[in-house]
Amino acid sequence: MNTRNRPGRNIRPQPAVNQPPYGLGTAGGQLQGRQPEPAAAAAVVPNPACTIQGGRLCHHPLTNEMENQRLFRHEKSVRERFASIVPVLKFIAGLQHEPDFCERAQSIAINQLGFELPEQVLADAWVSGLDMRALYGECVMRMQYLLAQQTREAGQPSGNVDQCMDEAMTFFLDCNYHAVDISACSDGRLKGLVRYILRLPDGAVRSKKSYAGAMFDVDANVKRWIETELMRFREGRPVTADAGTRYLKVSVYHWSSSDPGHEGCAAHASSQSQAAEQALKRLREFRQAIENSFCCGASVDTLLIGVDTDTDAIRVHIPDADGEMSEFRVVDNMEVYRQTVGDDKNGAHLKVYQAIRAASQATGWGAGNGEPHEGMRRLIATLLINNLSQIEYVCSNWGGRYEDIGHAERFINVGDGLEEFQLRNLVYFAHLHTVEEGAPDLDVGINIFRKLNVAHGLPVPVVIHFRYDSRVPGCRERKMESCRRVRRAIESRYADLAQKGLLVCGMMVQDKQPGSPLERVETGAA
């Protein structure tokens, strides 16, 4: 493996391409039937990005307005489909004593939800009433399954998907990175991180795993790094091992600017400082593990990003020339937005780079050893520019600050993760292989849904999802059995919910090949 590429060097794997840096930003409800949490703080805080002048929101010169409109249509469509479940079920519940109840219920479900309801639940309604908990849980499962196919296409960047991914990979390589691995907090408010907040195509990021508090598994990430480097040696993908490029590990924490004491990261007691400090510590442990195991100077860079989940504005912690970061050496993109909103495109671009340089020259606790290498500067600048579009996305559609500053997720996803649903506050995701190892992340999600759903009589929907490799004999069957094993473990761990019908688990597997459909797994034998 290439362990001679010191972090301070900038070795390009290929000539610079004659095109601007890649980045979509560089181009020209709550669940019905549950009571929303008080949001008084959000109601009185003014627009954090810009003021309203003459009845119009200010417009940033680097905003990709066309992409903002497309993403909003996609988000609105998905949210409306999930929000329609409870009103439809309420209407159906009022018909359960009609003589043609089953037929009418199925007709209404097909017309308004797009799928049939479980026949047995409807047929048993005359005995002891309609089991609304089971019906609600099954509707959530069928809705996400139905929307997955549509979301896979609708949620991708406009234009040719493969071309977008190729352009993104070309950009990463030009920044000296052959692989980008992101670990974010499991919080559902970060679920739209790649597609919305950072505006990157899914395929351009090698791995996206979520952990409570962004506390990723260092050992598992070292293994993923080894697999990536082995692929470069054996297959030369995406570049050969002697190309001089690096592996980039990104960690993403979050906080709430509206209610920092209560709506921040639950895993860190809503402390922004603690969330940043612990995520930075985990990044240092990962880098140290690589250097200790594969020689000092192994080709790994790290990057720490914070997200204000009320506005989607990011804070990027700027590495120094040695690749070291500080909690206090940052670029606050909300400030960049304010300072550049009245500029032309060239002036705004220049100020983004100036903000990075100014942060690199910080003194005191934020002082570092010079500036990051050129590739890192280009990458950070592009992420900041992309995020400017997202800041304006929130300004245009929510007046600069989301209404649901707290949790409002629809279901929990455990396992490998459903990449089709990348929308803020839609899914709480906990990456795990076994319930034992993923217990801390899963416990956080269950506690969130005890307040969101259980407190109002609704069950906690849990989607168990694993990916298999169709090239490996028997892999699909083993992953299906993993789904069943994890389901049994979840129902055992949260027996108090399962016994009352307040826990509904669905199981799915999916081939690793891009574009593969979801396959439902039945409870019985394969």
Short mmCIF file of C-alpha atoms in Angstrom, two decimals:
data_model
loop_
_atom_site.label_atom_id
_atom_site.label_comp_id
_atom_site.label_asym_id
_atom_site.label_seq_id
_atom_site.Cartn_x
_atom_site.Cartn_y
_atom_site.Cartn_z
CA MET A 1 0.00 0.00 0.00
CA ASN A 2 1.08 3.55 -0.56
CA THR A 3 2.23 4.62 2.88
CA ARG A 4 4.74 7.24 1.74
CA ASN A 5 2.25 9.97 0.87
CA ARG A 6 2.61 12.43 3.70
CA PRO A 7 -0.45 14.56 4.47
CA GLY A 8 1.29 17.83 3.63
CA ARG A 9 2.02 16.90 0.04
CA ASN A 10 -0.21 17.59 -2.94
CA ILE A 11 0.35 14.95 -5.62
CA ARG A 12 -2.25 15.05 -8.40
CA PRO A 13 -3.31 11.69 -9.83
CA GLN A 14 -4.10 13.26 -13.18
CA PRO A 15 -3.92 16.63 -14.95
CA ALA A 16 -6.43 19.22 -13.79
CA VAL A 17 -9.60 19.02 -15.84
CA ASN A 18 -10.76 22.04 -17.80
CA GLN A 19 -14.02 22.52 -15.94
CA PRO A 20 -15.16 24.29 -12.77
CA PRO A 21 -15.04 22.37 -9.49
CA TYR A 22 -17.83 19.83 -9.20
CA GLY A 23 -20.77 20.90 -7.07
CA LEU A 24 -24.48 21.23 -7.57
CA GLY A 25 -24.37 24.51 -5.68
CA THR A 26 -22.14 26.21 -8.19
CA ALA A 27 -24.70 26.35 -11.03
CA GLY A 28 -26.79 29.16 -12.06
CA GLY A 29 -44.77 17.96 8.69
CA GLN A 30 -45.03 16.26 11.38
CA LEU A 31 -46.78 12.87 11.66
CA GLN A 32 -50.53 13.37 11.66
CA GLY A 33 -52.20 12.12 14.79
CA ARG A 34 -49.43 12.92 17.26
CA GLN A 35 -49.05 16.20 19.10
CA PRO A 36 -46.15 18.39 17.92
CA GLU A 37 -43.59 19.40 20.48
CA PRO A 38 -43.59 23.06 21.52
CA ALA A 39 -41.45 25.15 19.18
CA ALA A 40 -41.74 28.58 20.76
CA ALA A 41 -38.05 29.25 20.34
CA ALA A 42 -38.23 28.73 16.58
CA ALA A 43 -41.29 30.96 16.31
CA VAL A 44 -39.62 34.03 17.79
CA VAL A 45 -36.15 33.73 16.25
CA PRO A 46 -35.82 35.81 13.06
CA ASN A 47 -34.50 34.51 9.78
CA PRO A 48 -30.87 33.65 10.63
CA ALA A 49 -29.52 33.98 7.11
CA CYS A 50 -30.84 37.26 5.75
CA THR A 51 -33.52 39.85 6.35
CA ILE A 52 -36.64 40.32 4.27
CA GLN A 53 -36.39 43.51 2.28
CA GLY A 54 -39.34 44.91 0.33
CA GLY A 55 -41.28 41.70 0.90
CA ARG A 56 -38.62 39.55 -0.82
CA LEU A 57 -36.04 37.17 0.54
CA CYS A 58 -32.50 38.01 -0.47
CA HIS A 59 -31.05 35.76 -3.19
CA HIS A 60 -27.50 34.39 -3.08
CA PRO A 61 -25.57 34.59 -6.38
CA LEU A 62 -24.23 31.02 -6.06
CA THR A 63 -27.59 29.38 -5.45
CA ASN A 64 -28.67 26.62 -7.82
CA GLU A 65 -32.33 27.62 -7.92
CA MET A 66 -33.37 24.95 -10.41
CA GLU A 67 -31.94 22.20 -8.21
CA ASN A 68 -33.57 23.74 -5.14
CA GLN A 69 -36.96 23.61 -6.82
CA ARG A 70 -36.47 20.01 -7.94
CA LEU A 71 -35.38 18.87 -4.49
CA PHE A 72 -38.32 20.62 -2.86
CA ARG A 73 -40.80 18.93 -5.21
CA HIS A 74 -39.25 15.59 -4.32
CA GLU A 75 -39.31 16.28 -0.58
CA LYS A 76 -42.88 17.58 -0.66
CA SER A 77 -44.10 14.54 -2.58
CA VAL A 78 -42.52 12.00 -0.21
CA ARG A 79 -43.65 13.77 2.94
CA GLU A 80 -47.23 14.12 1.68
CA ARG A 81 -47.40 10.42 0.90
CA PHE A 82 -46.32 9.46 4.43
CA ALA A 83 -48.56 12.12 5.99
CA SER A 84 -51.59 10.68 4.16
CA ILE A 85 -51.44 7.39 6.09
CA VAL A 86 -53.14 8.48 9.32
CA PRO A 87 -56.04 10.47 7.75
CA VAL A 88 -56.83 7.54 5.45
CA LEU A 89 -56.70 5.05 8.33
CA LYS A 90 -58.94 7.28 10.44
CA PHE A 91 -61.53 7.31 7.65
CA ILE A 92 -61.28 3.54 7.19
CA ALA A 93 -61.66 3.01 10.95
CA GLY A 94 -65.07 4.66 10.76
CA LEU A 95 -66.26 2.12 8.18
CA GLN A 96 -65.34 -1.09 10.02
CA HIS A 97 -68.97 -1.95 10.89
CA GLU A 98 -70.22 -1.57 7.32
CA PRO A 99 -71.26 -4.84 5.61
CA ASP A 100 -68.84 -4.31 2.70
CA PHE A 101 -66.03 -3.01 4.92
CA CYS A 102 -63.16 -5.11 3.48
CA GLU A 103 -63.91 -4.19 -0.12
CA ARG A 104 -64.40 -0.49 0.63
CA ALA A 105 -61.26 -0.32 2.78
CA GLN A 106 -59.13 -1.91 0.06
CA SER A 107 -60.56 0.41 -2.58
CA ILE A 108 -59.82 3.49 -0.48
CA ALA A 109 -56.29 2.30 0.34
CA ILE A 110 -55.44 1.57 -3.28
CA ASN A 111 -56.81 4.90 -4.51
CA GLN A 112 -55.36 7.12 -1.78
CA LEU A 113 -52.28 5.28 -0.55
CA GLY A 114 -51.31 3.29 -3.62
CA PHE A 115 -51.26 -0.18 -2.07
CA GLU A 116 -53.54 -2.81 -0.55
CA LEU A 117 -53.97 -3.32 3.19
CA PRO A 118 -53.27 -6.71 4.85
CA GLU A 119 -56.41 -8.78 4.26
CA GLN A 120 -56.26 -10.72 7.53
CA VAL A 121 -56.27 -7.55 9.65
CA LEU A 122 -59.36 -6.30 7.81
CA ALA A 123 -61.11 -9.68 7.94
CA ASP A 124 -60.63 -9.95 11.73
CA ALA A 125 -62.05 -6.49 12.46
CA TRP A 126 -65.56 -7.81 13.24
CA VAL A 127 -64.25 -9.88 16.18
CA SER A 128 -62.61 -7.27 18.43
CA GLY A 129 -62.35 -4.19 16.28
CA LEU A 130 -59.79 -3.08 13.73
CA ASP A 131 -56.17 -3.49 14.93
CA MET A 132 -55.08 0.05 14.12
CA ARG A 133 -51.56 -0.43 15.48
CA ALA A 134 -50.84 -3.36 13.20
CA LEU A 135 -52.50 -1.56 10.30
CA TYR A 136 -50.50 1.62 10.84
CA GLY A 137 -47.20 -0.24 11.11
CA GLU A 138 -47.88 -2.24 7.97
CA CYS A 139 -48.87 0.92 6.08
CA VAL A 140 -45.55 2.57 6.94
CA MET A 141 -43.70 -0.52 5.71
CA ARG A 142 -45.65 -0.69 2.45
CA MET A 143 -45.40 3.04 1.84
CA GLN A 144 -41.61 3.13 2.14
CA TYR A 145 -41.37 0.05 -0.06
CA LEU A 146 -43.61 1.66 -2.69
CA LEU A 147 -41.77 4.98 -2.68
CA ALA A 148 -38.31 3.43 -2.78
CA GLN A 149 -38.44 2.78 -6.51
CA GLN A 150 -39.67 6.31 -7.28
CA THR A 151 -37.25 7.93 -4.86
CA ARG A 152 -34.26 6.16 -6.36
CA GLU A 153 -34.73 8.12 -9.58
CA ALA A 154 -36.41 11.30 -8.35
CA GLY A 155 -33.85 11.93 -5.63
CA GLN A 156 -30.82 11.85 -7.90
CA PRO A 157 -29.23 15.01 -9.30
CA SER A 158 -30.84 16.22 -12.49
CA GLY A 159 -29.36 15.04 -15.76
CA ASN A 160 -27.51 11.82 -16.41
CA VAL A 161 -26.88 10.03 -13.10
CA ASP A 162 -23.74 8.21 -14.28
CA GLN A 163 -22.34 11.44 -15.68
CA CYS A 164 -22.92 13.24 -12.37
CA MET A 165 -21.16 10.48 -10.48
CA ASP A 166 -18.25 10.46 -12.93
CA GLU A 167 -17.88 14.23 -12.61
CA ALA A 168 -17.95 14.00 -8.84
CA MET A 169 -15.32 11.25 -8.81
CA THR A 170 -13.16 13.26 -11.21
CA PHE A 171 -13.42 16.22 -8.87
CA PHE A 172 -12.49 14.12 -5.82
CA LEU A 173 -9.50 12.69 -7.65
CA ASP A 174 -8.41 16.17 -8.66
CA CYS A 175 -8.57 17.06 -4.96
CA ASN A 176 -6.29 14.06 -4.34
CA TYR A 177 -8.94 11.70 -2.90
CA HIS A 178 -9.69 8.27 -4.29
CA ALA A 179 -12.35 7.48 -1.66
CA VAL A 180 -14.62 9.53 0.60
CA ASP A 181 -16.12 7.87 3.67
CA ILE A 182 -18.69 9.79 5.75
CA SER A 183 -19.91 8.91 9.24
CA ALA A 184 -22.69 11.12 10.58
CA CYS A 185 -24.86 11.03 13.66
CA SER A 186 -27.88 8.70 13.46
CA ASP A 187 -30.23 11.61 14.11
CA GLY A 188 -32.92 11.76 11.42
CA ARG A 189 -32.34 15.48 10.95
CA LEU A 190 -29.05 14.56 9.25
CA LYS A 191 -30.57 11.96 6.93
CA GLY A 192 -30.44 14.39 3.99
CA LEU A 193 -26.74 15.13 4.56
CA VAL A 194 -25.27 13.97 1.25
CA ARG A 195 -28.10 14.74 -1.15
CA TYR A 196 -29.33 18.01 0.33
CA ILE A 197 -26.89 19.59 2.80
CA LEU A 198 -23.67 18.78 0.90
CA ARG A 199 -25.28 18.30 -2.54
CA LEU A 200 -23.20 15.30 -3.65
CA PRO A 201 -24.27 12.29 -5.75
CA ASP A 202 -24.66 9.15 -3.64
CA GLY A 203 -22.30 7.04 -5.73
CA ALA A 204 -19.44 9.49 -5.30
CA VAL A 205 -19.23 8.73 -1.57
CA ARG A 206 -17.83 5.24 -0.96
CA SER A 207 -19.46 4.72 2.40
CA LYS A 208 -22.14 6.48 4.47
CA LYS A 209 -22.75 4.96 7.90
CA SER A 210 -24.58 6.58 10.81
CA TYR A 211 -23.87 6.16 14.51
CA ALA A 212 -25.36 7.83 17.59
CA GLY A 213 -23.30 10.94 18.26
CA ALA A 214 -21.19 10.20 15.13
CA MET A 215 -19.24 7.74 17.28
CA PHE A 216 -18.24 5.42 14.44
CA ASP A 217 -16.54 2.08 14.98
CA VAL A 218 -12.81 2.69 14.48
CA ASP A 219 -12.00 -0.99 13.94
CA ALA A 220 -14.70 -1.39 11.29
CA ASN A 221 -13.52 1.75 9.53
CA VAL A 222 -9.93 0.53 9.48
CA LYS A 223 -11.22 -2.66 7.85
CA ARG A 224 -13.09 -0.58 5.25
CA TRP A 225 -9.87 1.37 4.53
CA ILE A 226 -7.98 -1.91 4.02
CA GLU A 227 -10.65 -3.14 1.59
CA THR A 228 -10.40 0.11 -0.38
CA GLU A 229 -6.63 -0.06 -0.61
CA LEU A 230 -6.74 -3.73 -1.60
CA MET A 231 -9.11 -2.86 -4.43
CA ARG A 232 -6.61 -0.30 -5.68
CA PHE A 233 -3.83 -2.90 -5.65
CA ARG A 234 -5.86 -5.70 -7.25
CA GLU A 235 -8.13 -3.80 -9.64
CA GLY A 236 -6.74 -0.27 -9.93
CA ARG A 237 -10.11 1.26 -8.89
CA PRO A 238 -10.59 4.16 -8.98
CA VAL A 239 -6.84 4.72 -9.37
CA THR A 240 -3.79 2.52 -8.93
CA ALA A 241 -1.98 2.30 -5.61
CA ASP A 242 0.93 4.46 -6.83
CA ALA A 243 -1.29 7.42 -7.84
CA GLY A 244 -0.43 9.35 -4.67
CA THR A 245 -4.04 9.96 -3.66
CA ARG A 246 -5.57 9.74 -0.19
CA TYR A 247 -8.52 8.22 1.61
CA LEU A 248 -10.74 10.89 3.21
CA LYS A 249 -12.68 10.15 6.39
CA VAL A 250 -15.38 12.68 7.28
CA SER A 251 -17.28 12.85 10.57
CA VAL A 252 -20.44 14.96 10.95
CA TYR A 253 -21.93 16.13 14.24
CA HIS A 254 -24.87 18.49 14.79
CA TRP A 255 -26.55 21.02 17.09
CA SER A 256 -29.63 23.25 17.26
CA SER A 257 -29.16 27.02 17.12
CA SER A 258 -32.79 27.63 18.19
CA ASP A 259 -32.80 25.44 21.29
CA PRO A 260 -29.18 24.39 21.92
CA GLY A 261 -29.89 23.01 25.38
CA HIS A 262 -32.60 20.55 24.31
CA GLU A 263 -32.69 19.91 20.55
CA GLY A 264 -29.04 19.15 19.93
CA CYS A 265 -27.45 15.69 19.77
CA ALA A 266 -29.11 13.39 22.31
CA ALA A 267 -25.99 11.20 22.50
CA HIS A 268 -24.01 14.21 23.78
CA ALA A 269 -26.68 15.76 26.04
CA SER A 270 -27.33 18.45 23.39
CA SER A 271 -23.84 19.88 23.91
CA GLN A 272 -22.38 21.23 20.67
CA SER A 273 -18.90 21.44 22.15
CA GLN A 274 -19.00 17.86 23.41
CA ALA A 275 -20.35 16.56 20.09
CA ALA A 276 -17.53 18.27 18.17
CA GLU A 277 -14.86 17.23 20.65
CA GLN A 278 -15.86 13.57 20.69
CA ALA A 279 -16.20 13.36 16.90
CA LEU A 280 -12.76 14.92 16.50
CA LYS A 281 -11.33 12.46 19.00
CA ARG A 282 -12.76 9.54 17.04
CA LEU A 283 -11.22 10.89 13.79
CA ARG A 284 -7.82 11.14 15.46
CA GLU A 285 -8.12 7.57 16.72
CA PHE A 286 -8.90 6.36 13.20
CA ARG A 287 -5.96 8.18 11.66
CA GLN A 288 -3.63 7.01 14.43
CA ALA A 289 -4.78 3.42 13.93
CA ILE A 290 -3.89 3.58 10.23
CA GLU A 291 -0.49 5.15 10.88
CA ASN A 292 0.35 2.69 13.67
CA SER A 293 -0.64 -0.32 11.57
CA PHE A 294 0.63 0.73 8.15
CA CYS A 295 3.54 3.09 8.80
CA CYS A 296 3.56 6.76 9.77
CA GLY A 297 2.30 8.99 6.97
CA ALA A 298 -0.25 6.51 5.59
CA SER A 299 -2.43 8.24 3.04
CA VAL A 300 -5.42 9.24 5.18
CA ASP A 301 -6.96 12.68 5.60
CA THR A 302 -9.74 13.54 8.03
CA LEU A 303 -12.36 16.27 8.05
CA LEU A 304 -14.84 17.38 10.73
CA ILE A 305 -18.13 19.06 9.77
CA GLY A 306 -20.88 20.39 12.02
CA VAL A 307 -24.49 20.96 10.95
CA ASP A 308 -27.05 23.30 12.48
CA THR A 309 -30.14 21.12 11.99
CA ASP A 310 -32.42 24.18 12.27
CA THR A 311 -30.95 25.85 9.18
CA ASP A 312 -28.79 23.14 7.52
CA ALA A 313 -25.82 25.54 7.60
CA ILE A 314 -22.49 23.78 8.06
CA ARG A 315 -19.35 24.60 10.05
CA VAL A 316 -16.18 23.11 8.56
CA HIS A 317 -13.18 22.57 10.83
CA ILE A 318 -10.13 23.49 8.75
CA PRO A 319 -7.16 21.08 8.90
CA ASP A 320 -3.70 22.57 9.07
CA ALA A 321 -0.69 21.56 6.95
CA ASP A 322 -0.24 18.46 9.13
CA GLY A 323 -3.87 17.43 8.77
CA GLU A 324 -4.67 18.33 12.39
CA MET A 325 -7.97 20.03 13.27
CA SER A 326 -9.23 22.11 16.15
CA GLU A 327 -12.69 22.67 17.57
CA PHE A 328 -11.96 26.41 17.31
CA ARG A 329 -10.52 26.67 13.75
CA VAL A 330 -13.68 26.72 11.65
CA VAL A 331 -15.53 28.37 8.80
CA ASP A 332 -19.14 29.12 9.69
CA ASN A 333 -21.06 28.94 6.41
CA MET A 334 -23.97 30.97 7.77
CA GLU A 335 -21.54 33.86 8.21
CA VAL A 336 -20.19 33.26 4.71
CA TYR A 337 -23.76 33.42 3.37
CA ARG A 338 -24.40 36.75 5.09
CA GLN A 339 -21.12 38.22 3.88
CA THR A 340 -21.56 37.14 0.24
CA VAL A 341 -25.31 37.40 -0.39
CA GLY A 342 -24.97 40.86 -1.93
CA ASP A 343 -21.92 40.04 -4.10
CA ASP A 344 -21.66 38.87 -7.69
CA LYS A 345 -20.57 35.29 -8.42
CA ASN A 346 -16.87 36.04 -8.72
CA GLY A 347 -16.83 38.09 -5.53
CA ALA A 348 -18.71 35.39 -3.62
CA HIS A 349 -16.33 32.67 -4.84
CA LEU A 350 -13.34 34.73 -3.75
CA LYS A 351 -14.74 35.34 -0.27
CA VAL A 352 -15.28 31.60 0.25
CA TYR A 353 -11.58 30.95 -0.28
CA GLN A 354 -10.69 33.98 1.83
CA ALA A 355 -12.79 32.57 4.69
CA ILE A 356 -10.83 29.31 4.52
CA ARG A 357 -7.52 31.18 4.57
CA ALA A 358 -8.64 33.41 7.45
CA ALA A 359 -9.58 30.35 9.50
CA SER A 360 -6.17 28.81 8.78
CA GLN A 361 -4.52 31.92 10.22
CA ALA A 362 -6.45 31.71 13.49
CA THR A 363 -4.51 32.32 16.70
CA GLY A 364 -5.05 31.19 20.27
CA TRP A 365 -6.82 27.87 20.79
CA GLY A 366 -7.58 27.65 17.08
CA ALA A 367 -3.97 28.09 15.95
CA GLY A 368 -2.56 25.45 13.59
CA ASN A 369 0.52 24.76 11.52
CA GLY A 370 -0.31 26.57 8.29
CA GLU A 371 -2.95 25.87 5.63
CA PRO A 372 -4.27 22.53 4.33
CA HIS A 373 -3.03 21.24 0.99
CA GLU A 374 -4.58 22.57 -2.21
CA GLY A 375 -6.88 19.59 -2.75
CA MET A 376 -8.38 19.90 0.71
CA ARG A 377 -8.94 23.63 0.17
CA ARG A 378 -10.76 22.95 -3.10
CA LEU A 379 -12.91 20.29 -1.49
CA ILE A 380 -13.85 22.49 1.47
CA ALA A 381 -14.63 25.43 -0.83
CA THR A 382 -16.93 23.26 -2.95
CA LEU A 383 -18.78 21.90 0.09
CA LEU A 384 -19.26 25.43 1.39
CA ILE A 385 -20.53 26.64 -1.98
CA ASN A 386 -22.87 23.67 -2.32
CA ASN A 387 -24.23 24.31 1.15
CA LEU A 388 -25.03 27.93 0.28
CA SER A 389 -27.78 26.55 -1.96
CA GLN A 390 -29.14 24.52 0.95
CA ILE A 391 -29.16 27.54 3.26
CA GLU A 392 -31.22 29.39 0.67
CA TYR A 393 -33.39 26.28 0.21
CA VAL A 394 -34.37 26.59 3.88
CA CYS A 395 -34.80 30.36 3.51
CA SER A 396 -37.10 30.05 0.51
CA ASN A 397 -39.31 27.28 1.89
CA TRP A 398 -39.25 27.80 5.66
CA GLY A 399 -38.19 31.40 6.19
CA GLY A 400 -34.64 30.43 7.12
CA ARG A 401 -35.43 27.95 9.90
CA TYR A 402 -37.28 24.62 9.89
CA GLU A 403 -40.57 24.45 11.74
CA ASP A 404 -39.75 21.00 13.13
CA ILE A 405 -36.52 21.80 14.93
CA GLY A 406 -36.95 18.62 16.99
CA HIS A 407 -37.46 15.00 16.00
CA ALA A 408 -40.30 14.12 13.60
CA GLU A 409 -39.07 10.88 11.98
CA ARG A 410 -41.51 8.36 10.47
CA PHE A 411 -39.62 5.11 11.09
CA ILE A 412 -36.37 3.58 12.32
CA ASN A 413 -34.03 1.92 9.84
CA VAL A 414 -31.41 -0.52 11.14
CA GLY A 415 -28.78 -2.59 9.34
CA ASP A 416 -27.05 -1.35 6.21
CA GLY A 417 -29.36 1.59 5.56
CA LEU A 418 -31.96 2.53 2.95
CA GLU A 419 -30.18 4.93 0.64
CA GLU A 420 -33.40 5.70 -1.25
CA PHE A 421 -34.72 7.91 1.56
CA GLN A 422 -32.38 10.83 2.06
CA LEU A 423 -34.70 13.43 3.53
CA ARG A 424 -34.36 15.39 6.73
CA ASN A 425 -36.33 14.06 9.71
CA LEU A 426 -37.85 11.16 7.79
CA VAL A 427 -35.79 8.22 9.06
CA TYR A 428 -33.70 7.52 12.15
CA PHE A 429 -30.88 5.23 10.97
CA ALA A 430 -28.68 3.01 13.11
CA HIS A 431 -25.96 1.04 11.34
CA LEU A 432 -25.51 -2.40 12.90
CA HIS A 433 -24.85 -6.08 12.21
CA THR A 434 -26.14 -7.34 15.55
CA VAL A 435 -28.45 -5.74 18.11
CA GLU A 436 -25.83 -6.27 20.80
CA GLU A 437 -23.24 -4.11 19.05
CA GLY A 438 -25.78 -1.55 17.89
CA ALA A 439 -27.70 -1.35 21.16
CA PRO A 440 -26.62 2.22 22.10
CA ASP A 441 -27.70 3.62 18.72
CA LEU A 442 -30.92 1.61 18.66
CA ASP A 443 -31.82 2.60 22.23
CA VAL A 444 -31.57 6.28 21.28
CA GLY A 445 -33.93 5.72 18.34
CA ILE A 446 -36.46 3.76 20.40
CA ASN A 447 -36.46 6.46 23.09
CA ILE A 448 -37.13 9.09 20.43
CA PHE A 449 -40.11 7.11 19.13
CA ARG A 450 -41.45 6.48 22.63
CA LYS A 451 -42.14 10.22 22.66
CA LEU A 452 -43.15 10.58 19.01
CA ASN A 453 -45.38 7.52 18.62
CA VAL A 454 -45.83 5.34 21.71
CA ALA A 455 -46.97 8.27 23.86
CA HIS A 456 -49.87 8.71 21.43
CA GLY A 457 -50.73 5.03 21.02
CA LEU A 458 -48.90 4.51 17.73
CA PRO A 459 -46.35 1.69 17.27
CA VAL A 460 -42.65 2.13 16.49
CA PRO A 461 -42.03 1.05 12.86
CA VAL A 462 -38.60 -0.56 12.42
CA VAL A 463 -37.27 -1.45 8.96
CA ILE A 464 -34.47 -4.03 9.08
CA HIS A 465 -32.41 -3.82 5.89
CA PHE A 466 -29.29 -5.67 4.78
CA ARG A 467 -27.43 -5.75 1.46
CA TYR A 468 -26.16 -8.94 -0.15
CA ASP A 469 -23.65 -9.57 -2.93
CA SER A 470 -25.28 -11.56 -5.73
CA ARG A 471 -21.81 -12.64 -6.87
CA VAL A 472 -21.29 -14.57 -3.64
CA PRO A 473 -23.13 -17.92 -3.47
CA GLY A 474 -25.63 -18.10 -0.62
CA CYS A 475 -25.11 -14.46 0.41
CA ARG A 476 -28.76 -13.49 -0.17
CA GLU A 477 -30.06 -16.33 2.00
CA ARG A 478 -27.60 -15.53 4.79
CA LYS A 479 -28.64 -11.87 4.80
CA MET A 480 -32.30 -12.88 4.93
CA GLU A 481 -31.54 -14.98 7.99
CA SER A 482 -29.65 -12.02 9.47
CA CYS A 483 -32.84 -9.97 9.10
CA ARG A 484 -34.83 -12.59 11.01
CA ARG A 485 -32.17 -12.87 13.71
CA VAL A 486 -32.05 -9.10 14.22
CA ARG A 487 -35.84 -8.94 14.31
CA ARG A 488 -36.00 -11.56 17.06
CA ALA A 489 -33.34 -9.72 19.03
CA ILE A 490 -35.16 -6.36 18.69
CA GLU A 491 -38.47 -7.86 19.79
CA SER A 492 -36.71 -9.46 22.76
CA ARG A 493 -34.86 -6.30 23.80
CA TYR A 494 -38.02 -4.18 23.63
CA ALA A 495 -40.47 -6.85 24.79
CA ASP A 496 -42.57 -4.27 26.65
CA LEU A 497 -43.42 -2.67 23.30
CA ALA A 498 -43.66 -5.85 21.24
CA GLN A 499 -46.15 -7.51 23.60
CA LYS A 500 -48.50 -4.52 23.37
CA GLY A 501 -48.34 -4.27 19.58
CA LEU A 502 -46.29 -1.08 19.86
CA LEU A 503 -43.35 -2.43 17.86
CA VAL A 504 -43.71 -3.38 14.19
CA CYS A 505 -40.70 -4.79 12.33
CA GLY A 506 -40.38 -5.18 8.59
CA MET A 507 -37.47 -6.94 6.87
CA MET A 508 -35.83 -6.29 3.52
CA VAL A 509 -32.71 -7.24 1.59
CA GLN A 510 -31.18 -5.61 -1.46
CA ASP A 511 -28.38 -6.45 -3.87
CA LYS A 512 -25.28 -4.26 -3.59
CA GLN A 513 -25.39 -3.48 -7.30
CA PRO A 514 -26.57 0.13 -7.90
CA GLY A 515 -30.25 0.46 -8.75
CA SER A 516 -31.22 -2.91 -7.25
CA PRO A 517 -34.83 -3.19 -5.98
CA LEU A 518 -35.84 -3.90 -2.40
CA GLU A 519 -36.93 -7.46 -1.62
CA ARG A 520 -39.27 -8.09 1.31
CA VAL A 521 -38.34 -10.90 3.69
CA GLU A 522 -41.07 -13.03 5.25
CA THR A 523 -40.96 -14.08 8.87
CA GLY A 524 -40.80 -17.82 8.11
CA ALA A 525 -38.05 -19.81 6.42
CA ALA A 526 -36.60 -18.61 3.12
#
